[in-house]
CSV table of C-alpha atoms in Angstrom, one decimal:
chain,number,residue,atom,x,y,z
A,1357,UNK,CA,-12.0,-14.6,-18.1
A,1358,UNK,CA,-8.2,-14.5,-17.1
A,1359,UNK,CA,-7.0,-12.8,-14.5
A,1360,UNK,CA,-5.2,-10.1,-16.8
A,1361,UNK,CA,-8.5,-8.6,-18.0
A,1362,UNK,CA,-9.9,-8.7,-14.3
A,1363,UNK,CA,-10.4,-5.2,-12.7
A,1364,UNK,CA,-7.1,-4.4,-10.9
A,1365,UNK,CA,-8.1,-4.3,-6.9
A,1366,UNK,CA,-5.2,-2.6,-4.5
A,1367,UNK,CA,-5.5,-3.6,-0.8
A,1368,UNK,CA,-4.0,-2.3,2.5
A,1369,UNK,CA,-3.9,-4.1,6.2
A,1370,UNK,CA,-5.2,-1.6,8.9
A,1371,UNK,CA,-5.9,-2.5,12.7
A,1372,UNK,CA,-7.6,-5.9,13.0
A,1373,UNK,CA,-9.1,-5.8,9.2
A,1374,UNK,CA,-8.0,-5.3,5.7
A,1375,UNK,CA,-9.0,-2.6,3.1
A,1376,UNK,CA,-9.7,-3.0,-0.4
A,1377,UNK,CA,-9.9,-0.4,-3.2
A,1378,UNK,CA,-11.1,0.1,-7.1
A,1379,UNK,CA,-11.1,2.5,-9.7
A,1380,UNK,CA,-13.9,4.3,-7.5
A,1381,UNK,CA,-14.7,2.7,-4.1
A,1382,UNK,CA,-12.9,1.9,-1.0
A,1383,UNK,CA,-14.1,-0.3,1.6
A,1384,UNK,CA,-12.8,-1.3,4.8
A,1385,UNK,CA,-14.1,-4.3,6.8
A,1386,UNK,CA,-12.8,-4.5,10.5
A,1387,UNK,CA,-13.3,-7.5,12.8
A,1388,UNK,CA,-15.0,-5.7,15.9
A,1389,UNK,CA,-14.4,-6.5,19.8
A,1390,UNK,CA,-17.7,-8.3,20.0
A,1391,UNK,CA,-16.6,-10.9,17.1
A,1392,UNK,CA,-18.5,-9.0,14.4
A,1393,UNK,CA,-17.8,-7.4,10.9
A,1394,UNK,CA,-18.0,-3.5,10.7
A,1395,UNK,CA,-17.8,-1.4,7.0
A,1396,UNK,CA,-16.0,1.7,6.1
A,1397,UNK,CA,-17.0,3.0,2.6
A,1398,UNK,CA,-15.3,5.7,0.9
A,1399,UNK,CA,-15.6,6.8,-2.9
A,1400,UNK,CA,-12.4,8.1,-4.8
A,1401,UNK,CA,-13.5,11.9,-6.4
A,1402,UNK,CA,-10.6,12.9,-7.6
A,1403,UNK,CA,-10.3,16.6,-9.5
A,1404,UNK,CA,-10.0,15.7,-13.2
A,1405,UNK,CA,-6.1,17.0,-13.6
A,1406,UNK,CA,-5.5,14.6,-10.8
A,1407,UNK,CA,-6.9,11.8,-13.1
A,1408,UNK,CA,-5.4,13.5,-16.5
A,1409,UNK,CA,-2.0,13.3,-14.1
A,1410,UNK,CA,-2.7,9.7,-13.5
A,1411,UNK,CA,-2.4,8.8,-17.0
A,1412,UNK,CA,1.2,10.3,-17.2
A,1413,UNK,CA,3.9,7.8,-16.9
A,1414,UNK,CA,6.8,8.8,-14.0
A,1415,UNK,CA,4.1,11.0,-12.9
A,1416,UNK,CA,1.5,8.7,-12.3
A,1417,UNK,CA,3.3,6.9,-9.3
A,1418,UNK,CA,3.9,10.3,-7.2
A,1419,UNK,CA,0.0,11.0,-7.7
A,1420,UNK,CA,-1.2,7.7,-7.0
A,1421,UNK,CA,1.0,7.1,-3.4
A,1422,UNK,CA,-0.1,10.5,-2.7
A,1423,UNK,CA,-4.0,9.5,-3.1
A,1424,UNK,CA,-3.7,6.3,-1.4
A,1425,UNK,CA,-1.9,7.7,1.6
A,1426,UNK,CA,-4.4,10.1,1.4
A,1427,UNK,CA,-7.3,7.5,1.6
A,1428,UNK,CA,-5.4,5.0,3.4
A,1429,UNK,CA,-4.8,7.3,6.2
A,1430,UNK,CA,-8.7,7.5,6.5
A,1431,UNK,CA,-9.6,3.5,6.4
A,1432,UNK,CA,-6.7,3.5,9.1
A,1433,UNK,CA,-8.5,6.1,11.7
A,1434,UNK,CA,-11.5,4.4,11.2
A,1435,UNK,CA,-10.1,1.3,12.2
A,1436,UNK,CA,-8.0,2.1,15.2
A,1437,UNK,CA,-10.8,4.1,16.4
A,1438,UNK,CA,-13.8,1.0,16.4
A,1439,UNK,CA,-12.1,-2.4,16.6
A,1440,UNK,CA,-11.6,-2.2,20.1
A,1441,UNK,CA,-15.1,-0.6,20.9
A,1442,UNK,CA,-18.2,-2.5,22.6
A,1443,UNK,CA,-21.2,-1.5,20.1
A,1444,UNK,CA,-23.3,-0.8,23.1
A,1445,UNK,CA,-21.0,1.0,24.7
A,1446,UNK,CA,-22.5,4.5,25.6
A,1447,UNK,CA,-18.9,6.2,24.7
A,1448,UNK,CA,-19.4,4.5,21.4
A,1449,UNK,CA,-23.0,6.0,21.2
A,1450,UNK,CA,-21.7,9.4,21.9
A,1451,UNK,CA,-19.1,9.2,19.1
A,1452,UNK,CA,-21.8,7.9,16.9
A,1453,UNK,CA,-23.4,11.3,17.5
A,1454,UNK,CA,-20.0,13.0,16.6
A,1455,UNK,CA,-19.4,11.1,13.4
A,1456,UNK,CA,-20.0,14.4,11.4
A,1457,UNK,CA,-17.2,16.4,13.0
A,1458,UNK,CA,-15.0,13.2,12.9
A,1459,UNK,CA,-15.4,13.1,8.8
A,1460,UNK,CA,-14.1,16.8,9.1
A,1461,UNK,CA,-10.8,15.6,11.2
A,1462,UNK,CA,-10.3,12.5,8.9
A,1463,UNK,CA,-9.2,15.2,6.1
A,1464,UNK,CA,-6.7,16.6,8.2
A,1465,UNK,CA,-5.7,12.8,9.3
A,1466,UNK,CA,-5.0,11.9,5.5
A,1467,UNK,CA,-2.6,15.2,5.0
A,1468,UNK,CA,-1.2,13.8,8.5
A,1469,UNK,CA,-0.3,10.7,6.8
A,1470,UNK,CA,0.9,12.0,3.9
A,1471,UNK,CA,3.6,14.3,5.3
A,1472,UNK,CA,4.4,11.3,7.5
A,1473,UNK,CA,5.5,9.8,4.7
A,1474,UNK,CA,7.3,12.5,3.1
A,1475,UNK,CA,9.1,13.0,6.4
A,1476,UNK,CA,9.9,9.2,7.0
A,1477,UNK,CA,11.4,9.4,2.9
A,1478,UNK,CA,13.3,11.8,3.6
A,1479,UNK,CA,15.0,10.3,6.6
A,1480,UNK,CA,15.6,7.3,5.1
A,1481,UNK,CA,17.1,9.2,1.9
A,1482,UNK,CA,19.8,11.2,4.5
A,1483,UNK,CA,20.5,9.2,6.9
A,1484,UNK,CA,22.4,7.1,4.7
A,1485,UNK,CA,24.2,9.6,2.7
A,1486,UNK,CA,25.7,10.9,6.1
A,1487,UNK,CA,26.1,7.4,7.5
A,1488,UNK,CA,28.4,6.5,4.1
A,1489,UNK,CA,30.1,9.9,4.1
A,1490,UNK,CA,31.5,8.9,7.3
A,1491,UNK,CA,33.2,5.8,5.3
A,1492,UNK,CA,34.9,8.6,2.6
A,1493,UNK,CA,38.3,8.2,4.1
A,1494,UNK,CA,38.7,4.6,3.1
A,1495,UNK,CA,36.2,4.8,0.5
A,1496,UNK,CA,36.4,7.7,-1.7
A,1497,UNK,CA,35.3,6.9,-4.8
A,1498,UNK,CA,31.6,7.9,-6.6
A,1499,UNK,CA,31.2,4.2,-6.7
A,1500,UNK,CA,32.2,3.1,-3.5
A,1501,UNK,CA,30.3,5.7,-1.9
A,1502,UNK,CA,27.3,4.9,-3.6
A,1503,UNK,CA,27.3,1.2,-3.4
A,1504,UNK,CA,28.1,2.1,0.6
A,1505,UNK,CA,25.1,4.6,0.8
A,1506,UNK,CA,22.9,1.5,-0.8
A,1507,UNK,CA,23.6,-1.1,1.8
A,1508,UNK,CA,23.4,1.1,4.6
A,1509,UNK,CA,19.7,2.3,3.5
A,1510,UNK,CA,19.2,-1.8,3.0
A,1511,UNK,CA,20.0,-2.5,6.5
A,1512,UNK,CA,18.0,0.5,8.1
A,1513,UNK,CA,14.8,-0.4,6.2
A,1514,UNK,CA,15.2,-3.8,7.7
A,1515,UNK,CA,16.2,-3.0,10.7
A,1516,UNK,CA,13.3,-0.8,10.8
A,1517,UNK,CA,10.6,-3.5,9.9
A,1518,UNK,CA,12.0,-6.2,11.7
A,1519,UNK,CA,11.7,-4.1,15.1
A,1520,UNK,CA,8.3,-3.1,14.5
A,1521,UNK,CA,7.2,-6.6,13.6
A,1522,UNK,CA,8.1,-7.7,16.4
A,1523,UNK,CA,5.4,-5.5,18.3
A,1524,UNK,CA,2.0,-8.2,19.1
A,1525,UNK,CA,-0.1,-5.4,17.0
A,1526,UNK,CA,2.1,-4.9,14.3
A,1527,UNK,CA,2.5,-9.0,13.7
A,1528,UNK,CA,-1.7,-9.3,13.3
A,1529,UNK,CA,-1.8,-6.3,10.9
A,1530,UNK,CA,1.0,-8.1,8.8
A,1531,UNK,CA,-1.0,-11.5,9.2
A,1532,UNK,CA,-4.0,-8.8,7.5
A,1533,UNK,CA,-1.5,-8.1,4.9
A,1534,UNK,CA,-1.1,-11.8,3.9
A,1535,UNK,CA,-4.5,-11.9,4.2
A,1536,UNK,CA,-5.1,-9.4,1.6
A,1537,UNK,CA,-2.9,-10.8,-0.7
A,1538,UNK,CA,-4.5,-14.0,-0.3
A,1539,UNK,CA,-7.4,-13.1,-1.5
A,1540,UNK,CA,-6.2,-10.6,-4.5
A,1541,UNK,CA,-4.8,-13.8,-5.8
A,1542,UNK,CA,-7.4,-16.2,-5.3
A,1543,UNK,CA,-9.3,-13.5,-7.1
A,1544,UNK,CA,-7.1,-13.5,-10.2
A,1545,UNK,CA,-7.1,-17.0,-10.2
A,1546,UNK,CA,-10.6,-17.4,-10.9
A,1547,UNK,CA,-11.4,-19.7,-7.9
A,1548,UNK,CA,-14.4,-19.3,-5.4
A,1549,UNK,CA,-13.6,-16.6,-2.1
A,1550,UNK,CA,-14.0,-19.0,0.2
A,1551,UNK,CA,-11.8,-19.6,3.2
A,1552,UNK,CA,-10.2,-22.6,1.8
A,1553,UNK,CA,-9.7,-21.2,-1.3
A,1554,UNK,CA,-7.9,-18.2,-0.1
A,1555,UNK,CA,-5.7,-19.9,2.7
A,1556,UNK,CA,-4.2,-22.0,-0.4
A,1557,UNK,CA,-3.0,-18.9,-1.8
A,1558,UNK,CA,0.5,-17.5,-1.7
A,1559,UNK,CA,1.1,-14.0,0.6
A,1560,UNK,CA,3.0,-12.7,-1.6
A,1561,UNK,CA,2.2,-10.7,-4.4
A,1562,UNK,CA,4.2,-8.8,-7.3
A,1563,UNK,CA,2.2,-5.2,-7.0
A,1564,UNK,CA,2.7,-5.1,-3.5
A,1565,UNK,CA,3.7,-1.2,-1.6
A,1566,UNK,CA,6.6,-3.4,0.2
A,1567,UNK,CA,7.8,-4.2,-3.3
A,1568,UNK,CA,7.8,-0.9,-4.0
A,1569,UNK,CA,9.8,0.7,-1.4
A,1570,UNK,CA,12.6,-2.0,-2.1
A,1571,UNK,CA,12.3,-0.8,-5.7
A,1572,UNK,CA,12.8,2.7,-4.5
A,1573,UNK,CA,16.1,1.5,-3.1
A,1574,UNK,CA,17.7,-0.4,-6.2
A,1575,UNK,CA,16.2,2.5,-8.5
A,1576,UNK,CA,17.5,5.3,-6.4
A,1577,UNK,CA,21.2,3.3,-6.6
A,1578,UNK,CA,21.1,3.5,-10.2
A,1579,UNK,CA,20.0,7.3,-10.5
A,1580,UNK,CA,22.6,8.7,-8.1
A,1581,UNK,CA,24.9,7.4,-10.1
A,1582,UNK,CA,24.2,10.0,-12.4
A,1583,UNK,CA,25.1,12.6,-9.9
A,1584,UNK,CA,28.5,13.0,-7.9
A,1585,UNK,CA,28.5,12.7,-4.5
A,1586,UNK,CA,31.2,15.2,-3.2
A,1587,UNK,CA,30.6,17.8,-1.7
A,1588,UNK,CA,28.2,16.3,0.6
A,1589,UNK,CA,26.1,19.8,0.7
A,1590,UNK,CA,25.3,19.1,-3.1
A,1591,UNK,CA,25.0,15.2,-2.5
A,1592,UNK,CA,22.2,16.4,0.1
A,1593,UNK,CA,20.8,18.9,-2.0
A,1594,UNK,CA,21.1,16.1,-4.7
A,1595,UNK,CA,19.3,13.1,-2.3
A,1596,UNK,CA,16.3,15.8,-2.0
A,1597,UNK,CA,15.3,16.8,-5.3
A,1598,UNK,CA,15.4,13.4,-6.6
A,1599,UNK,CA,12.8,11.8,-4.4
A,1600,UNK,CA,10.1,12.3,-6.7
A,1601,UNK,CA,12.4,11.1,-9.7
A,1602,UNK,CA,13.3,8.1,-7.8
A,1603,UNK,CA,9.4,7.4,-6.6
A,1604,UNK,CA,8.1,7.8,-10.1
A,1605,UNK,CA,10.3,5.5,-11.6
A,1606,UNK,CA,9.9,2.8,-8.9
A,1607,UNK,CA,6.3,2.9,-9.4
A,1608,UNK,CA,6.7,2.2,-13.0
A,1609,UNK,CA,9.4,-1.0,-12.1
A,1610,UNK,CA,6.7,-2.2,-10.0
A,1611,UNK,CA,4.1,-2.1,-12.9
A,1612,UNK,CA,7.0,-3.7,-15.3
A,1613,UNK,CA,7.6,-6.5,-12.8
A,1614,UNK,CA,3.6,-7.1,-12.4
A,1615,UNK,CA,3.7,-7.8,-16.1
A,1616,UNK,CA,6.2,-9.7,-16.4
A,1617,UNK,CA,5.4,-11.9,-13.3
A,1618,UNK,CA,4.0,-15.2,-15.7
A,1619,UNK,CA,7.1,-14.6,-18.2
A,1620,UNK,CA,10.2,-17.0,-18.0
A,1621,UNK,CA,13.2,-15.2,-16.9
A,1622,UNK,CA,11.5,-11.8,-16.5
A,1623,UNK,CA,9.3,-13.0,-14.0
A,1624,UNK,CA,12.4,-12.7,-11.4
A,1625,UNK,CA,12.7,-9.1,-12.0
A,1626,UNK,CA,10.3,-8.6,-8.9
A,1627,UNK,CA,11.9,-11.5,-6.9
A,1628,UNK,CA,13.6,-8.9,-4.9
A,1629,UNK,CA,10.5,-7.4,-3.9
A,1630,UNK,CA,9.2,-10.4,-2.8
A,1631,UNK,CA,11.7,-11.2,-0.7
A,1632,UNK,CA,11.3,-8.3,1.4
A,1633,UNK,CA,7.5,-9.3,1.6
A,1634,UNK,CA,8.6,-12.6,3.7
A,1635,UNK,CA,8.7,-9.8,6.3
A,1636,UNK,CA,5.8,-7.4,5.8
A,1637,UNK,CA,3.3,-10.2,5.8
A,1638,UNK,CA,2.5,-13.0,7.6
A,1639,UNK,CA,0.4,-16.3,7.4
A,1640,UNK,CA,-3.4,-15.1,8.4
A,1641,UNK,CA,-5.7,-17.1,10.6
A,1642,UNK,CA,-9.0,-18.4,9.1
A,1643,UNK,CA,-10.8,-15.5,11.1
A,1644,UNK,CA,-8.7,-12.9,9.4
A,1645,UNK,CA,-9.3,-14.7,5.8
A,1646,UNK,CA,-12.8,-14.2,6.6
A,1647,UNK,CA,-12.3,-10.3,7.3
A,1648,UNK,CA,-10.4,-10.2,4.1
A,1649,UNK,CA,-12.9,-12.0,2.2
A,1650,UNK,CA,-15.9,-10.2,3.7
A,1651,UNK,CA,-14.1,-6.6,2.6
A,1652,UNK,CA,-13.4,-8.2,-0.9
A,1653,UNK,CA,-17.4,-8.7,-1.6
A,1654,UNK,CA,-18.5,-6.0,0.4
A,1655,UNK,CA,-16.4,-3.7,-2.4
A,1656,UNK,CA,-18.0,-5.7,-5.7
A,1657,UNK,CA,-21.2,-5.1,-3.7
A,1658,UNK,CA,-21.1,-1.2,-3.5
A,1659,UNK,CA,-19.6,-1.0,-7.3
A,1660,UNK,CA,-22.4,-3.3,-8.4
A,1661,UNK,CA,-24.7,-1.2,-6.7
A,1662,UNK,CA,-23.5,1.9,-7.8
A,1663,UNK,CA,-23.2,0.4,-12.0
A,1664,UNK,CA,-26.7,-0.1,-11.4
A,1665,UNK,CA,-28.0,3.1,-10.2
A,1666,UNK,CA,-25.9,5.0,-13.0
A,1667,UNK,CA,-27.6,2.5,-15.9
A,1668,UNK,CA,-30.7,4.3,-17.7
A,1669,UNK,CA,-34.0,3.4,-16.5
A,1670,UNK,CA,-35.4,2.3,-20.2
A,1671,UNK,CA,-32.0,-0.2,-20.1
A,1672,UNK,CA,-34.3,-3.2,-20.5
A,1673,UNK,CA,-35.4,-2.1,-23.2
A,1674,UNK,CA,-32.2,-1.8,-25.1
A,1675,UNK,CA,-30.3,-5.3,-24.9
């Protein structure tokens, strides 16, 4: 079986472990203080107009960053909250005895995270616009102004990662990164999840979010050229109501570029993106393969389990 007509698997570094997700399940796996392995498991219920939604092209990418910022927002409280916890800890015990009013927060959390990245959109969207306007003087033209407003969003988005990669916490959850990768494409290359196997892997990887944020970029350059840019009130007002236009046709580059990643020629189109991944990951250390590996089968464990409890009883006696 090629990798093609594998289940697609989406992954996301959090504090100290890596989370993996499928059509349905979630699972987070976390390396704890104590130097073992702790799960989060959560299960994707989605309304069915969400899912109807999902199936709409330009559509489907606003819906789908919305849901996994939504449940990536979740894996990520879980994680900062117990990696750095002693299991026997009594503070721990007493939060054990709290996890029921925690699950209520975590909703709260996820819209948290969502509007976080609304907000952090938006800022990267103006910023530039009033950063380039300040430029109209010696460059007036739509072009010009366009082109400026481009590189100037370029340099603050790597400005921005470059500072926080620098951080000691920030580095090992982009080494988690490269770890997730890793193991997505030992996975679509058919070869055993073994530690070996994965560290022989690449870190970079075509459907990656980091990809997609660079597409956002380059797609939003192309769009606004579709729209003047004087008066800046209505290049503002312009910027705004765009943002979904922008992020739902990204999303669909970054599916392109996925599909065209083992075709000649075409297969560059998501070079870009990669590029920018040389920053957002980072080479993992055995230990974190293993975390990534362990979250990897701990998710085709729960969906196994779950096939099987939804199979009929009398299923035996049908094959």
């Amino acid at each position: 079986m090629s990798g093609q007509t594998k289940g697609i698997y989406g992954g996301q570094a959090v504090v100290e472990g890596v989370m993996f997700g499928g059509r349905r399940e979630t699972v987070t796996a976390i390396r704890r203080k104590d130097g073992t392995i702790e799960y989060f498991y959560l299960t994707k219920n989605p309304p069915a107009w969400v899912q109807t939604l999902k199936r709409i092209p330009f559509i489907r990418g606003i819906v789908a960053l919305i849901e996994s910022s939504a449940i990536g927002s979740k894996h990520l409280t879980f994680a900062t909250d117990r990696y750095d916890e002693d299991p026997l800890d009594e503070a721990e015990t007493q939060k054990i005895e709290k996890k029921e009013s925690k699950l209520a927060m975590w909703l709260g959390v996820a819209v948290v995270g969502v509007l976080s990245f609304i907000f952090a959109k938006f800022v990267m969207t103006l910023i530039p616009v009033f950063i380039a306007n300040l430029f109209r003087p010696i460059v007036s033209g739509d072009m010009g102004q366009i082109m400026l407003e481009t590189l100037f969003k370029l340099i603050l988005l790597l400005s921005y990662i470059f500072a926080v990669s620098q951080t000691p916490i920030i580095k090992r959850v982009f080494q988690y990164h490269g770890a997730e990768h890793k193991v997505i494409n030992c996975y679509e290359a058919n070869l055993d999840l073994t530690v070996e196997n994965v560290q022989r892997q690449s870190r970079l990887h075509y459907r990656c979010g980091s990809s997609f944020i660079l597409f956002t970029v380059i797609v939003g350059m192309f769009i606004y050229m579709l729209v003047p840019t004087d008066p800046l009130w209505a290049r503002v007002v312009n910027r705004i109501l765009l943002i979904p236009v922008v992020l739902g046709v990204a999303f669909e580059v970054l599916q392109l570029t996925n599909k065209c990643r083992n075709i000649p020629i075409l297969k560059y189109l998501g070079v870009p993106g990669l590029w920018l991944q040389l920053l957002t990951t980072k080479e993992p250390s055995d230990d974190q393969a293993e975390v990534a590996i362990a979250s990897f089968n701990e998710l085709h464990r729960v969906e196994r389990t779950k096939q099987e409890e939804s199979l009929p009883e009398n299923l035996e006696l049908l094959e």
